[in-house]
XYZ file of C-alpha atoms in Angstrom:
673
model
C 0.143 0.118 0.152
C 1.203 3.066 -0.910
C 2.120 5.666 2.242
C 0.471 8.641 2.661
C 3.140 10.369 4.237
C 5.952 11.242 1.344
C 5.076 11.925 -2.069
C 7.012 10.253 -4.466
C 8.340 7.587 -1.792
C 10.002 6.007 -4.559
C 11.680 8.319 -6.175
C 14.903 10.531 -5.482
C 13.040 13.065 -3.914
C 10.692 13.368 -1.348
C 8.505 16.498 -1.199
C 6.895 15.362 1.978
C 10.184 14.800 3.823
C 11.812 17.995 2.387
C 9.002 20.051 3.781
C 8.911 18.166 7.309
C 12.622 19.118 7.900
C 12.124 22.790 6.510
C 9.091 22.852 8.989
C 10.783 20.710 11.575
C 14.156 23.129 11.673
C 13.101 26.416 10.996
C 14.390 28.242 14.156
C 17.911 27.405 12.527
C 17.390 28.755 8.888
C 15.180 30.741 10.324
C 17.310 32.703 13.432
C 20.299 33.238 10.591
C 17.978 34.486 8.542
C 17.356 37.171 11.339
C 20.776 38.122 12.073
C 21.523 37.891 8.239
C 18.688 40.676 7.574
C 21.233 43.065 10.432
C 23.271 44.200 8.033
C 21.150 45.681 5.616
C 19.096 47.152 8.032
C 22.190 48.989 9.785
C 22.971 50.538 6.265
C 19.495 51.613 6.351
C 19.192 53.062 9.631
C 22.688 55.325 8.634
C 21.413 56.065 5.630
C 18.029 57.439 6.701
C 19.746 59.599 9.751
C 22.732 61.186 7.134
C 20.560 61.108 4.029
C 23.133 63.061 2.040
C 25.315 60.140 2.117
C 25.282 58.880 -1.747
C 26.347 55.366 -2.483
C 28.257 54.702 -5.432
C 27.335 51.678 -7.580
C 31.108 50.282 -7.040
C 31.079 51.317 -3.296
C 28.174 48.309 -3.412
C 29.897 45.849 -5.147
C 33.190 46.761 -2.774
C 30.816 45.612 -0.319
C 29.694 42.719 -1.893
C 32.925 41.276 -2.569
C 34.556 41.714 1.271
C 31.442 40.221 2.430
C 32.234 37.032 -0.030
C 36.240 36.990 -0.319
C 36.258 37.367 3.820
C 32.659 36.796 5.737
C 30.888 33.952 3.910
C 33.492 31.360 4.712
C 33.405 31.700 7.849
C 30.043 31.613 8.207
C 28.804 28.788 5.380
C 31.886 26.604 7.925
C 30.161 26.931 10.977
C 26.440 27.178 9.624
C 26.781 24.339 6.815
C 27.828 21.863 10.328
C 24.117 22.400 11.897
C 22.601 21.917 9.049
C 24.112 18.677 8.625
C 23.016 18.088 12.265
C 19.812 18.670 11.660
C 18.761 16.798 8.819
C 21.411 13.286 9.476
C 20.531 13.811 13.683
C 18.247 10.098 12.865
C 22.046 8.531 11.488
C 23.148 8.498 15.308
C 20.287 7.080 17.101
C 19.357 3.401 17.039
C 16.070 3.612 16.720
C 15.455 6.403 14.904
C 17.890 5.064 11.989
C 16.150 1.718 11.906
C 12.977 3.808 11.218
C 13.938 5.781 8.638
C 15.185 2.654 6.711
C 11.878 1.270 7.183
C 9.897 3.744 5.216
C 9.448 3.468 1.581
C 11.648 5.467 0.899
C 14.974 4.170 -0.987
C 18.608 5.452 0.727
C 18.353 7.790 -3.101
C 15.682 9.392 -2.448
C 16.706 9.769 1.587
C 20.521 10.786 0.697
C 19.307 13.406 -1.904
C 15.936 15.252 -0.035
C 17.940 14.836 3.187
C 20.780 17.064 1.109
C 18.352 19.253 -0.789
C 17.217 20.244 2.966
C 20.257 21.176 4.042
C 21.503 22.764 0.754
C 18.001 24.935 1.282
C 18.716 25.945 5.156
C 21.815 27.177 3.344
C 20.960 29.317 1.306
C 17.430 30.915 2.871
C 19.169 32.731 4.922
C 22.041 34.492 2.084
C 18.023 35.003 -0.194
C 16.487 36.748 2.726
C 19.935 39.327 2.991
C 20.514 39.624 -0.756
C 16.649 40.207 -1.393
C 16.402 43.159 1.009
C 20.074 44.747 -0.002
C 18.573 44.549 -3.642
C 16.085 45.873 -2.505
C 17.494 48.441 -1.014
C 20.242 49.322 -3.554
C 17.222 49.886 -6.245
C 16.044 51.845 -3.513
C 18.511 54.633 -3.461
C 19.751 54.133 -7.075
C 22.556 52.160 -6.443
C 22.117 48.881 -7.852
C 25.132 46.683 -10.183
C 24.006 43.612 -10.907
C 28.015 42.316 -12.068
C 28.910 42.823 -8.673
C 25.504 41.375 -7.279
C 25.634 38.327 -10.009
C 29.648 37.027 -8.985
C 28.419 37.509 -5.200
C 25.456 35.083 -5.985
C 27.496 32.252 -7.699
C 30.458 32.882 -5.173
C 27.456 31.823 -2.049
C 25.984 29.552 -4.305
C 29.603 27.918 -5.139
C 30.561 28.201 -0.578
C 27.525 26.716 0.454
C 27.670 23.479 -1.402
C 31.400 22.865 -0.820
C 30.838 23.149 2.820
C 27.631 21.734 3.223
C 29.094 18.608 1.089
C 31.830 18.453 3.483
C 29.616 18.771 6.380
C 27.721 15.611 4.669
C 30.185 13.591 3.822
C 31.568 13.985 8.118
C 28.193 12.948 9.146
C 28.794 9.761 7.528
C 32.614 8.687 8.927
C 30.639 8.931 12.379
C 28.010 7.243 13.766
C 27.967 9.711 17.078
C 26.562 12.943 16.620
C 29.151 14.830 18.957
C 32.112 13.296 17.025
C 30.436 14.977 14.336
C 31.771 18.613 15.110
C 35.510 17.289 16.320
C 35.457 15.109 13.073
C 34.380 18.174 10.584
C 36.720 20.932 12.029
C 39.123 18.406 12.088
C 39.080 17.853 8.326
C 38.803 21.394 7.347
C 42.106 22.519 9.679
C 44.339 19.405 9.810
C 46.534 20.312 7.567
C 47.174 23.549 8.426
C 47.797 21.868 11.878
C 50.064 19.630 10.590
C 51.291 22.057 9.001
C 52.500 24.073 12.446
C 53.075 20.971 14.269
C 55.464 19.553 11.650
C 57.324 23.067 11.744
C 57.597 23.981 14.998
C 58.679 21.071 15.517
C 61.518 20.329 13.018
C 62.542 23.806 14.488
C 63.948 22.043 17.002
C 66.677 19.867 14.882
C 67.009 21.611 11.601
C 69.312 24.421 11.177
C 67.524 27.498 10.237
C 64.525 27.003 9.894
C 62.532 28.984 12.500
C 59.068 29.259 10.483
C 55.962 28.124 12.752
C 54.149 27.797 9.279
C 54.894 26.487 5.406
C 51.550 27.007 3.949
C 52.936 24.479 1.428
C 48.999 22.100 2.138
C 47.200 24.926 3.278
C 45.245 24.045 0.476
C 43.851 21.450 1.823
C 42.312 23.422 4.968
C 39.702 25.706 2.284
C 38.570 27.945 4.619
C 42.135 29.345 5.688
C 43.259 28.689 1.644
C 40.014 30.618 0.545
C 40.451 33.830 3.277
C 44.253 34.132 2.388
C 43.590 33.872 -1.653
C 40.526 35.334 -2.395
C 40.727 39.052 -2.133
C 39.577 42.364 -2.796
C 41.542 44.956 -4.901
C 40.525 48.210 -5.317
C 41.240 51.053 -7.565
C 41.797 54.785 -6.783
C 41.391 57.872 -8.472
C 41.881 62.116 -7.957
C 39.058 62.704 -8.660
C 37.667 67.099 -8.540
C 35.089 67.955 -6.466
C 33.347 71.569 -4.418
C 31.915 71.856 -1.627
C 27.904 72.811 -1.295
C 28.578 76.074 0.539
C 31.492 78.062 -1.208
C 31.358 75.928 -4.089
C 34.932 75.827 -3.327
C 36.970 73.309 -5.630
C 39.042 70.749 -4.034
C 40.814 66.836 -4.717
C 39.400 64.171 -3.616
C 39.736 60.266 -4.172
C 37.654 57.922 -5.578
C 36.590 54.639 -6.599
C 37.633 53.776 -9.242
C 37.934 49.645 -10.042
C 36.911 47.177 -8.045
C 37.996 43.661 -9.004
C 37.622 40.545 -6.730
C 40.872 38.320 -6.987
C 41.198 34.107 -7.649
C 37.014 34.066 -7.448
C 38.135 31.211 -9.579
C 39.184 29.067 -6.167
C 35.461 28.665 -5.726
C 34.035 27.236 -8.479
C 37.532 25.517 -7.563
C 35.790 24.044 -4.397
C 32.780 23.206 -5.469
C 34.207 21.137 -7.969
C 35.750 19.589 -5.110
C 32.135 19.324 -3.401
C 30.662 17.361 -5.771
C 33.261 14.911 -5.302
C 33.442 14.968 -1.553
C 29.200 14.431 -1.965
C 29.524 11.314 -4.673
C 32.284 9.703 -1.592
C 29.423 10.858 0.459
C 26.927 8.334 -1.218
C 28.684 5.546 -1.798
C 29.399 5.945 2.191
C 25.540 6.090 2.911
C 24.761 3.714 0.070
C 27.422 0.694 2.062
C 26.390 2.208 6.054
C 24.846 -0.261 8.154
C 22.275 0.242 10.268
C 23.873 -0.506 13.526
C 26.767 1.551 13.347
C 24.282 4.124 15.006
C 26.569 5.054 18.542
C 29.895 4.894 17.433
C 32.538 7.003 17.047
C 33.720 6.094 13.333
C 30.886 4.375 11.371
C 33.208 3.235 8.651
C 35.078 -0.117 9.632
C 38.663 0.844 7.221
C 38.606 4.406 8.933
C 38.731 3.039 12.629
C 42.841 2.305 11.838
C 43.176 5.525 10.612
C 41.682 6.949 13.336
C 43.554 5.420 16.161
C 46.740 5.378 14.681
C 46.330 9.507 13.383
C 45.012 10.459 17.051
C 48.383 8.935 18.564
C 50.232 10.435 16.270
C 48.596 13.847 16.922
C 48.376 13.249 20.655
C 52.671 12.368 20.669
C 53.583 15.333 18.022
C 51.395 18.070 20.185
C 51.422 16.060 23.751
C 55.086 15.693 23.534
C 56.403 18.903 22.969
C 54.620 19.918 25.803
C 55.305 17.577 28.365
C 59.651 18.424 26.757
C 59.038 22.231 27.011
C 57.584 21.473 30.918
C 59.926 19.034 32.147
C 62.851 18.998 29.416
C 63.533 22.691 28.084
C 65.422 24.242 30.787
C 68.278 21.366 30.975
C 68.414 21.562 27.041
C 71.627 21.636 26.248
C 71.611 24.634 22.888
C 68.435 25.585 21.162
C 68.158 22.099 19.622
C 66.396 19.311 21.013
C 67.786 17.143 22.802
C 66.341 13.887 21.202
C 66.438 11.023 23.713
C 64.360 12.564 26.696
C 62.244 14.256 23.092
C 61.601 10.217 22.331
C 60.438 9.649 25.985
C 58.041 12.600 26.108
C 56.960 11.466 22.086
C 55.948 7.735 23.798
C 54.078 9.157 26.743
C 52.087 11.395 25.070
C 51.458 9.063 22.202
C 50.126 5.859 24.341
C 47.989 8.341 25.590
C 46.905 9.520 22.500
C 46.720 5.961 21.214
C 44.682 4.563 24.158
C 42.245 7.076 24.626
C 41.363 6.386 20.377
C 41.118 2.841 21.127
C 38.597 3.747 24.099
C 36.546 5.466 22.373
C 36.338 2.704 18.936
C 35.511 0.332 21.085
C 32.923 2.179 24.370
C 35.336 0.560 26.672
C 38.268 0.443 29.180
C 39.668 -2.810 28.763
C 41.373 -2.194 25.295
C 45.280 -2.990 26.875
C 45.006 -6.730 26.125
C 46.766 -7.930 22.810
C 47.212 -3.783 22.537
C 51.573 -3.895 22.504
C 52.152 -4.278 18.387
C 49.786 -0.504 17.456
C 51.724 0.149 20.669
C 55.248 -0.415 19.176
C 54.433 1.019 16.013
C 53.570 4.600 17.509
C 57.209 3.963 19.172
C 58.646 3.291 16.201
C 57.073 6.219 14.670
C 58.376 8.406 17.244
C 61.729 7.671 16.996
C 61.950 6.671 13.177
C 60.917 10.898 12.876
C 63.264 11.934 15.553
C 65.845 10.033 13.652
C 64.907 11.352 10.221
C 65.230 14.646 11.476
C 68.248 14.957 14.011
C 70.696 13.353 10.924
C 68.808 15.369 8.594
C 68.071 12.530 6.035
C 65.949 14.003 3.675
C 68.912 16.873 2.918
C 66.023 20.043 4.266
C 68.890 22.081 6.285
C 70.944 21.509 3.628
C 68.650 22.348 0.512
C 70.048 25.808 -1.526
C 67.743 26.222 -4.686
C 68.662 26.207 -7.815
C 68.550 29.635 -10.086
C 66.253 27.783 -13.032
C 63.890 26.561 -10.172
C 62.593 29.836 -8.217
C 60.793 32.483 -10.253
C 61.707 35.482 -7.118
C 64.225 35.284 -4.104
C 64.242 37.619 -0.972
C 66.875 38.907 1.213
C 66.373 40.357 4.615
C 69.670 42.031 6.152
C 70.850 44.787 7.864
C 67.771 46.583 8.018
C 67.013 46.035 4.584
C 64.492 44.183 1.776
C 65.347 42.889 -1.286
C 63.453 41.570 -4.365
C 65.398 39.909 -7.067
C 64.179 38.117 -10.038
C 65.692 35.574 -12.386
C 66.606 36.690 -15.768
C 67.268 39.884 -14.264
C 69.875 39.577 -11.237
C 71.353 36.407 -12.188
C 74.082 37.704 -10.838
C 72.957 38.834 -7.374
C 70.731 35.694 -7.072
C 74.349 33.467 -7.259
C 76.123 35.569 -5.029
C 73.376 35.324 -2.816
C 73.246 30.824 -3.693
C 76.553 31.052 -2.842
C 76.541 32.593 1.070
C 73.973 30.201 1.693
C 75.933 27.074 0.654
C 78.769 29.271 2.658
C 76.389 29.865 5.715
C 75.328 25.704 5.706
C 78.910 24.414 5.666
C 79.394 26.482 8.852
C 76.899 25.263 10.530
C 79.323 23.238 13.444
C 80.973 27.024 13.538
C 77.773 29.473 14.057
C 75.825 26.590 16.626
C 79.238 25.729 18.635
C 78.757 27.646 21.952
C 82.037 29.429 21.850
C 81.247 31.961 18.797
C 78.178 33.087 21.245
C 80.217 33.583 24.239
C 82.178 37.132 23.427
C 79.918 40.273 24.268
C 80.424 42.988 21.438
C 81.696 46.381 22.870
C 80.575 49.586 22.037
C 81.835 50.222 18.402
C 84.095 47.230 18.620
C 88.041 46.080 18.828
C 89.989 43.940 16.714
C 88.143 40.626 18.901
C 84.803 42.329 19.286
C 81.926 39.935 18.014
C 78.062 41.197 16.483
C 75.281 39.120 15.418
C 73.317 39.634 12.306
C 69.937 38.282 11.434
C 69.528 37.025 7.672
C 66.917 35.047 6.422
C 66.330 34.075 2.654
C 63.780 32.907 0.935
C 63.072 31.182 -2.255
C 59.920 31.719 -3.989
C 59.309 28.616 -6.617
C 57.821 29.218 -10.025
C 55.494 26.444 -9.713
C 54.731 27.114 -6.311
C 55.626 27.022 -2.588
C 59.149 28.365 -1.399
C 62.061 27.869 1.158
C 62.206 29.836 3.632
C 65.529 30.072 6.150
C 67.228 32.596 9.196
C 70.104 32.798 10.934
C 71.381 34.586 13.376
C 75.105 34.768 12.194
C 77.752 36.095 14.684
C 80.198 38.367 13.052
C 83.889 39.295 13.333
C 86.240 41.560 11.762
C 88.825 38.863 11.324
C 86.597 36.977 9.266
C 85.308 40.058 7.708
C 87.611 40.404 5.389
C 88.756 37.365 4.793
C 88.186 35.660 1.866
C 85.255 32.660 1.682
C 83.851 33.494 4.923
C 80.350 33.954 5.347
C 81.155 37.167 6.802
C 83.365 39.222 3.808
C 80.635 37.534 1.208
C 77.942 39.072 3.394
C 79.689 42.084 3.703
C 80.507 41.980 0.194
C 76.734 41.745 -1.093
C 75.227 44.155 1.384
C 78.130 46.715 0.736
C 78.016 46.609 -3.145
C 77.110 50.058 -4.825
C 74.357 47.998 -7.210
C 72.390 46.556 -3.491
C 72.818 50.279 -2.564
C 70.352 51.077 -5.479
C 67.603 48.426 -5.421
C 67.316 49.423 -1.636
C 65.862 52.618 -2.792
C 64.054 50.871 -6.135
C 65.418 52.912 -8.561
C 65.482 52.172 -11.709
C 62.412 48.996 -10.868
C 59.029 50.173 -13.066
C 57.007 47.894 -10.462
C 57.806 49.934 -7.576
C 56.034 53.382 -7.180
C 57.155 55.427 -3.944
C 53.554 57.035 -3.146
C 54.022 58.865 0.068
C 56.031 58.732 3.419
C 56.692 60.050 6.581
C 59.342 62.052 8.866
C 59.610 62.142 12.188
C 62.038 65.020 13.396
C 63.518 63.887 17.325
C 64.775 67.330 17.898
C 61.346 69.576 17.115
C 58.984 66.335 17.852
C 57.071 67.020 14.630
C 55.950 64.706 12.233
C 54.617 65.011 8.691
C 52.939 62.880 6.148
C 55.296 62.981 2.563
C 52.460 63.326 -0.378
C 53.841 61.802 -3.569
C 55.735 64.160 -5.119
C 58.100 65.196 -1.864
C 58.456 61.429 -1.197
C 59.947 61.233 -5.447
C 61.989 64.179 -4.492
C 63.460 62.858 -1.215
C 64.034 58.980 -3.213
C 65.777 61.349 -6.123
C 68.130 63.239 -3.689
C 69.109 59.685 -1.532
C 69.880 58.579 -4.553
C 72.449 60.838 -5.322
C 73.812 60.231 -2.679
C 74.293 56.545 -2.983
C 75.636 57.754 -6.041
C 78.695 59.827 -4.544
C 79.155 57.076 -2.107
C 77.681 59.299 1.084
C 74.986 57.248 1.555
C 74.749 53.223 2.439
C 77.245 51.145 3.572
C 76.275 49.457 6.677
C 78.950 49.003 9.219
C 77.933 46.215 11.090
C 80.302 47.291 14.464
C 78.928 50.589 14.668
C 75.599 50.807 13.494
C 74.373 51.909 16.343
C 76.974 54.478 17.420
C 74.902 57.233 17.379
C 75.839 58.645 14.179
C 73.081 59.345 12.580
C 70.925 62.483 12.372
C 67.596 62.147 15.089
C 65.265 62.075 11.815
C 63.319 58.766 11.028
C 62.501 59.014 7.098
C 60.319 56.196 5.613
C 59.370 56.144 1.959
C 56.090 53.578 0.906
C 55.725 52.390 -2.431
C 53.674 50.996 -4.091
C 54.645 47.006 -5.882
C 52.138 45.675 -8.587
C 53.196 42.527 -11.481
C 50.980 40.307 -13.281
C 49.359 38.793 -10.597
C 50.731 40.739 -7.228
C 49.585 44.065 -5.823
C 51.170 45.216 -2.096
C 52.660 48.044 -0.028
C 56.123 48.027 0.854
C 58.351 50.525 3.061
C 61.870 51.819 3.199
C 63.464 53.239 5.979
C 66.357 55.922 5.068
C 68.736 56.872 8.006
C 70.030 60.629 7.205
C 73.495 61.236 8.027
C 75.763 64.131 8.140
C 77.279 63.907 4.969
C 73.978 63.298 3.237
C 74.203 66.516 1.369
C 71.613 66.124 -1.311
C 68.919 64.231 0.726
C 69.843 66.920 3.768
C 69.553 69.887 0.943
C 66.030 68.669 -0.388
C 64.677 68.502 3.175
C 65.622 71.666 3.697
C 63.859 72.596 0.522
C 60.464 71.631 1.259
C 60.590 73.061 4.487
C 60.439 69.662 6.042
C 63.502 69.696 8.481
C 65.810 73.442 9.729
C 69.456 73.303 10.489
C 68.237 72.566 15.038
C 66.791 69.073 13.253
C 69.997 68.004 12.044
C 71.619 66.883 15.929
C 73.022 63.364 15.592
C 71.720 60.886 17.962
C 74.621 61.363 19.783
C 74.624 64.742 20.352
C 70.884 64.420 21.157
C 71.460 62.357 23.739
C 74.630 64.862 25.256
C 71.941 67.433 25.220
C 69.495 65.715 27.035
C 72.445 64.756 29.914
C 73.128 68.068 30.235
C 69.841 69.532 30.221
C 69.270 67.081 33.256
C 72.730 66.955 35.154
C 74.559 69.940 33.377
C 78.833 69.081 32.514
C 78.039 69.174 28.964
C 79.007 72.321 26.836
C 76.557 74.989 25.563
C 77.355 74.708 21.954
C 75.101 71.724 21.086
C 72.750 73.272 23.334
C 69.602 75.197 21.672
C 69.704 79.765 23.151
C 66.617 78.563 24.944
C 68.434 75.303 27.124
C 71.217 77.101 27.392
C 69.927 79.856 29.136
C 67.920 78.096 31.596
C 72.427 76.119 32.247
C 74.015 78.836 34.788
C 77.935 78.443 35.008
C 79.303 79.492 38.352
C 83.573 79.749 38.947
C 86.234 80.892 36.841
C 89.930 79.873 35.185
C 91.806 80.155 38.686
C 89.025 78.028 40.108
C 86.585 74.594 39.915
C 83.519 75.191 37.465
C 80.238 74.232 38.718
C 77.298 73.557 36.477
C 74.039 73.812 37.767
C 70.336 73.373 36.420
C 67.589 75.867 36.364
C 64.374 76.423 35.642
C 63.272 79.076 33.029
C 60.652 81.268 34.683
C 57.453 83.641 32.538
């Protein structure tokens, strides 16, 4: 007899079940719709409060894109699991799953109907919010169809992908409390392992200081989308007039808005199709008796057991080591034996904890020694591979033909070099890198860290400099290495040492020009900032002023009065007490970014000083070095310093008692007036 409860009960879709799901779980999508309405309502009230506020269509598009790029992935991530927990909740109760599977509906019909029910609940809040936004833009004549269409397609792609992953997670587990844990673990496992392994490797491998590499970030979709899908705005200067006096003035207006890497949403939507197909395969072979199990798929149980043990060993092992052994550690690198012991303790806890969850019993210790031995061997193998650098990770120096960009951070400056344009300099950097790797034992040896650098540096002085090298590959990915290098005067002039190679590289005339991005069309100076310590005044530089300062600094570099870096006297106080920074915009075929450089103004930089004076940014009174400024502050506080370095007002505040025949005493008085 045909059921009167469900329509199309033998097909792929049951309208009755669909309506039942929506009516039963209306508080979920109803509350989400209400929260979504708050944003357009807030805009409406702002418009009513300030009727003179003009909203341009491009601004609406920019707002749509901002929400799609930075809000929709996070909202969909959290909301999808709530929808999945509602429509698939019957899978986790033996009574409910038996009842649903005895209804006159095929499993394929249950799967399709429940999935569409969940997708409907996912999309209803977006539809309600979007309809309100469209209505407002039509009322205020700022409707922009292209941005709206792109946003709609993006929301559909994100919603489908996230609900597909939530559906897959729902069929991997048999317990509703395990569902959100497995779901979020699947989404962030890649970045978690990247962080754990990178942090772990730092304790063994020379030069590794990054806690995150991002190599497999695409396996964590939310992180990847938030990082790669971005909104680019192009501004242009437009002339406007005031309403009262009709006075003309210039302001910045939005000229263009683009959504960068929008195609990634489409790629993840296609991945969602594959995940949904896998979810259906799991459901078609799912046993109703698995309701209540933590893991519902038989072949996934060993993965869960040993995976949880591995995570516990990596994370718990490092925590135990930090708590109980790090203070006894000799140097900055791990002691292998104590670390292995800590990892075994944490891995054992993770192994038996996962076994208890799978067995739903505490009696899991009998005949478990083989699994525990596998965990122990894994811990020992990982520590051994990193301890002896079997994969030659620390010694890797990428070849020139495999990189698309090389970045160098040294001596307080950053340099970006490109194969084909800077081959000679990149080869110098590679040679420097290879020499540093070859001198690993010397750099890591305790004796090289024992000498304290004296002020000004003597013949036996040691100073330390921080060096970072980044190689970006043409096929994606990067190699990043950072070193804290001891430098000595003896090795600085010794051919073939990294000290000598680094000094020759940084103080090369060509590198001085590169610090200013001179001749590089990818960089455009946009502005800057200047602060004078003496007058305690700051100025924002416009593009014209910044370009003039940049040109003057380039002339000083060509004259040899700027750019030579003294490793032993970098903080000797010989620079003028002036902070000067220039801002650049960087743009190539795929990247737009900003970049700041700091120019240390020194005595002898006649072109830069003359330019700053001509622009009215500094006076002769501001041309005081940091060393002289410190002396002046000492004089004002304690006296005893020649008054030539003081201003007239400051000098007048110091009285001098005594004469040539007797002792001279200096005292400070307060000026009253």
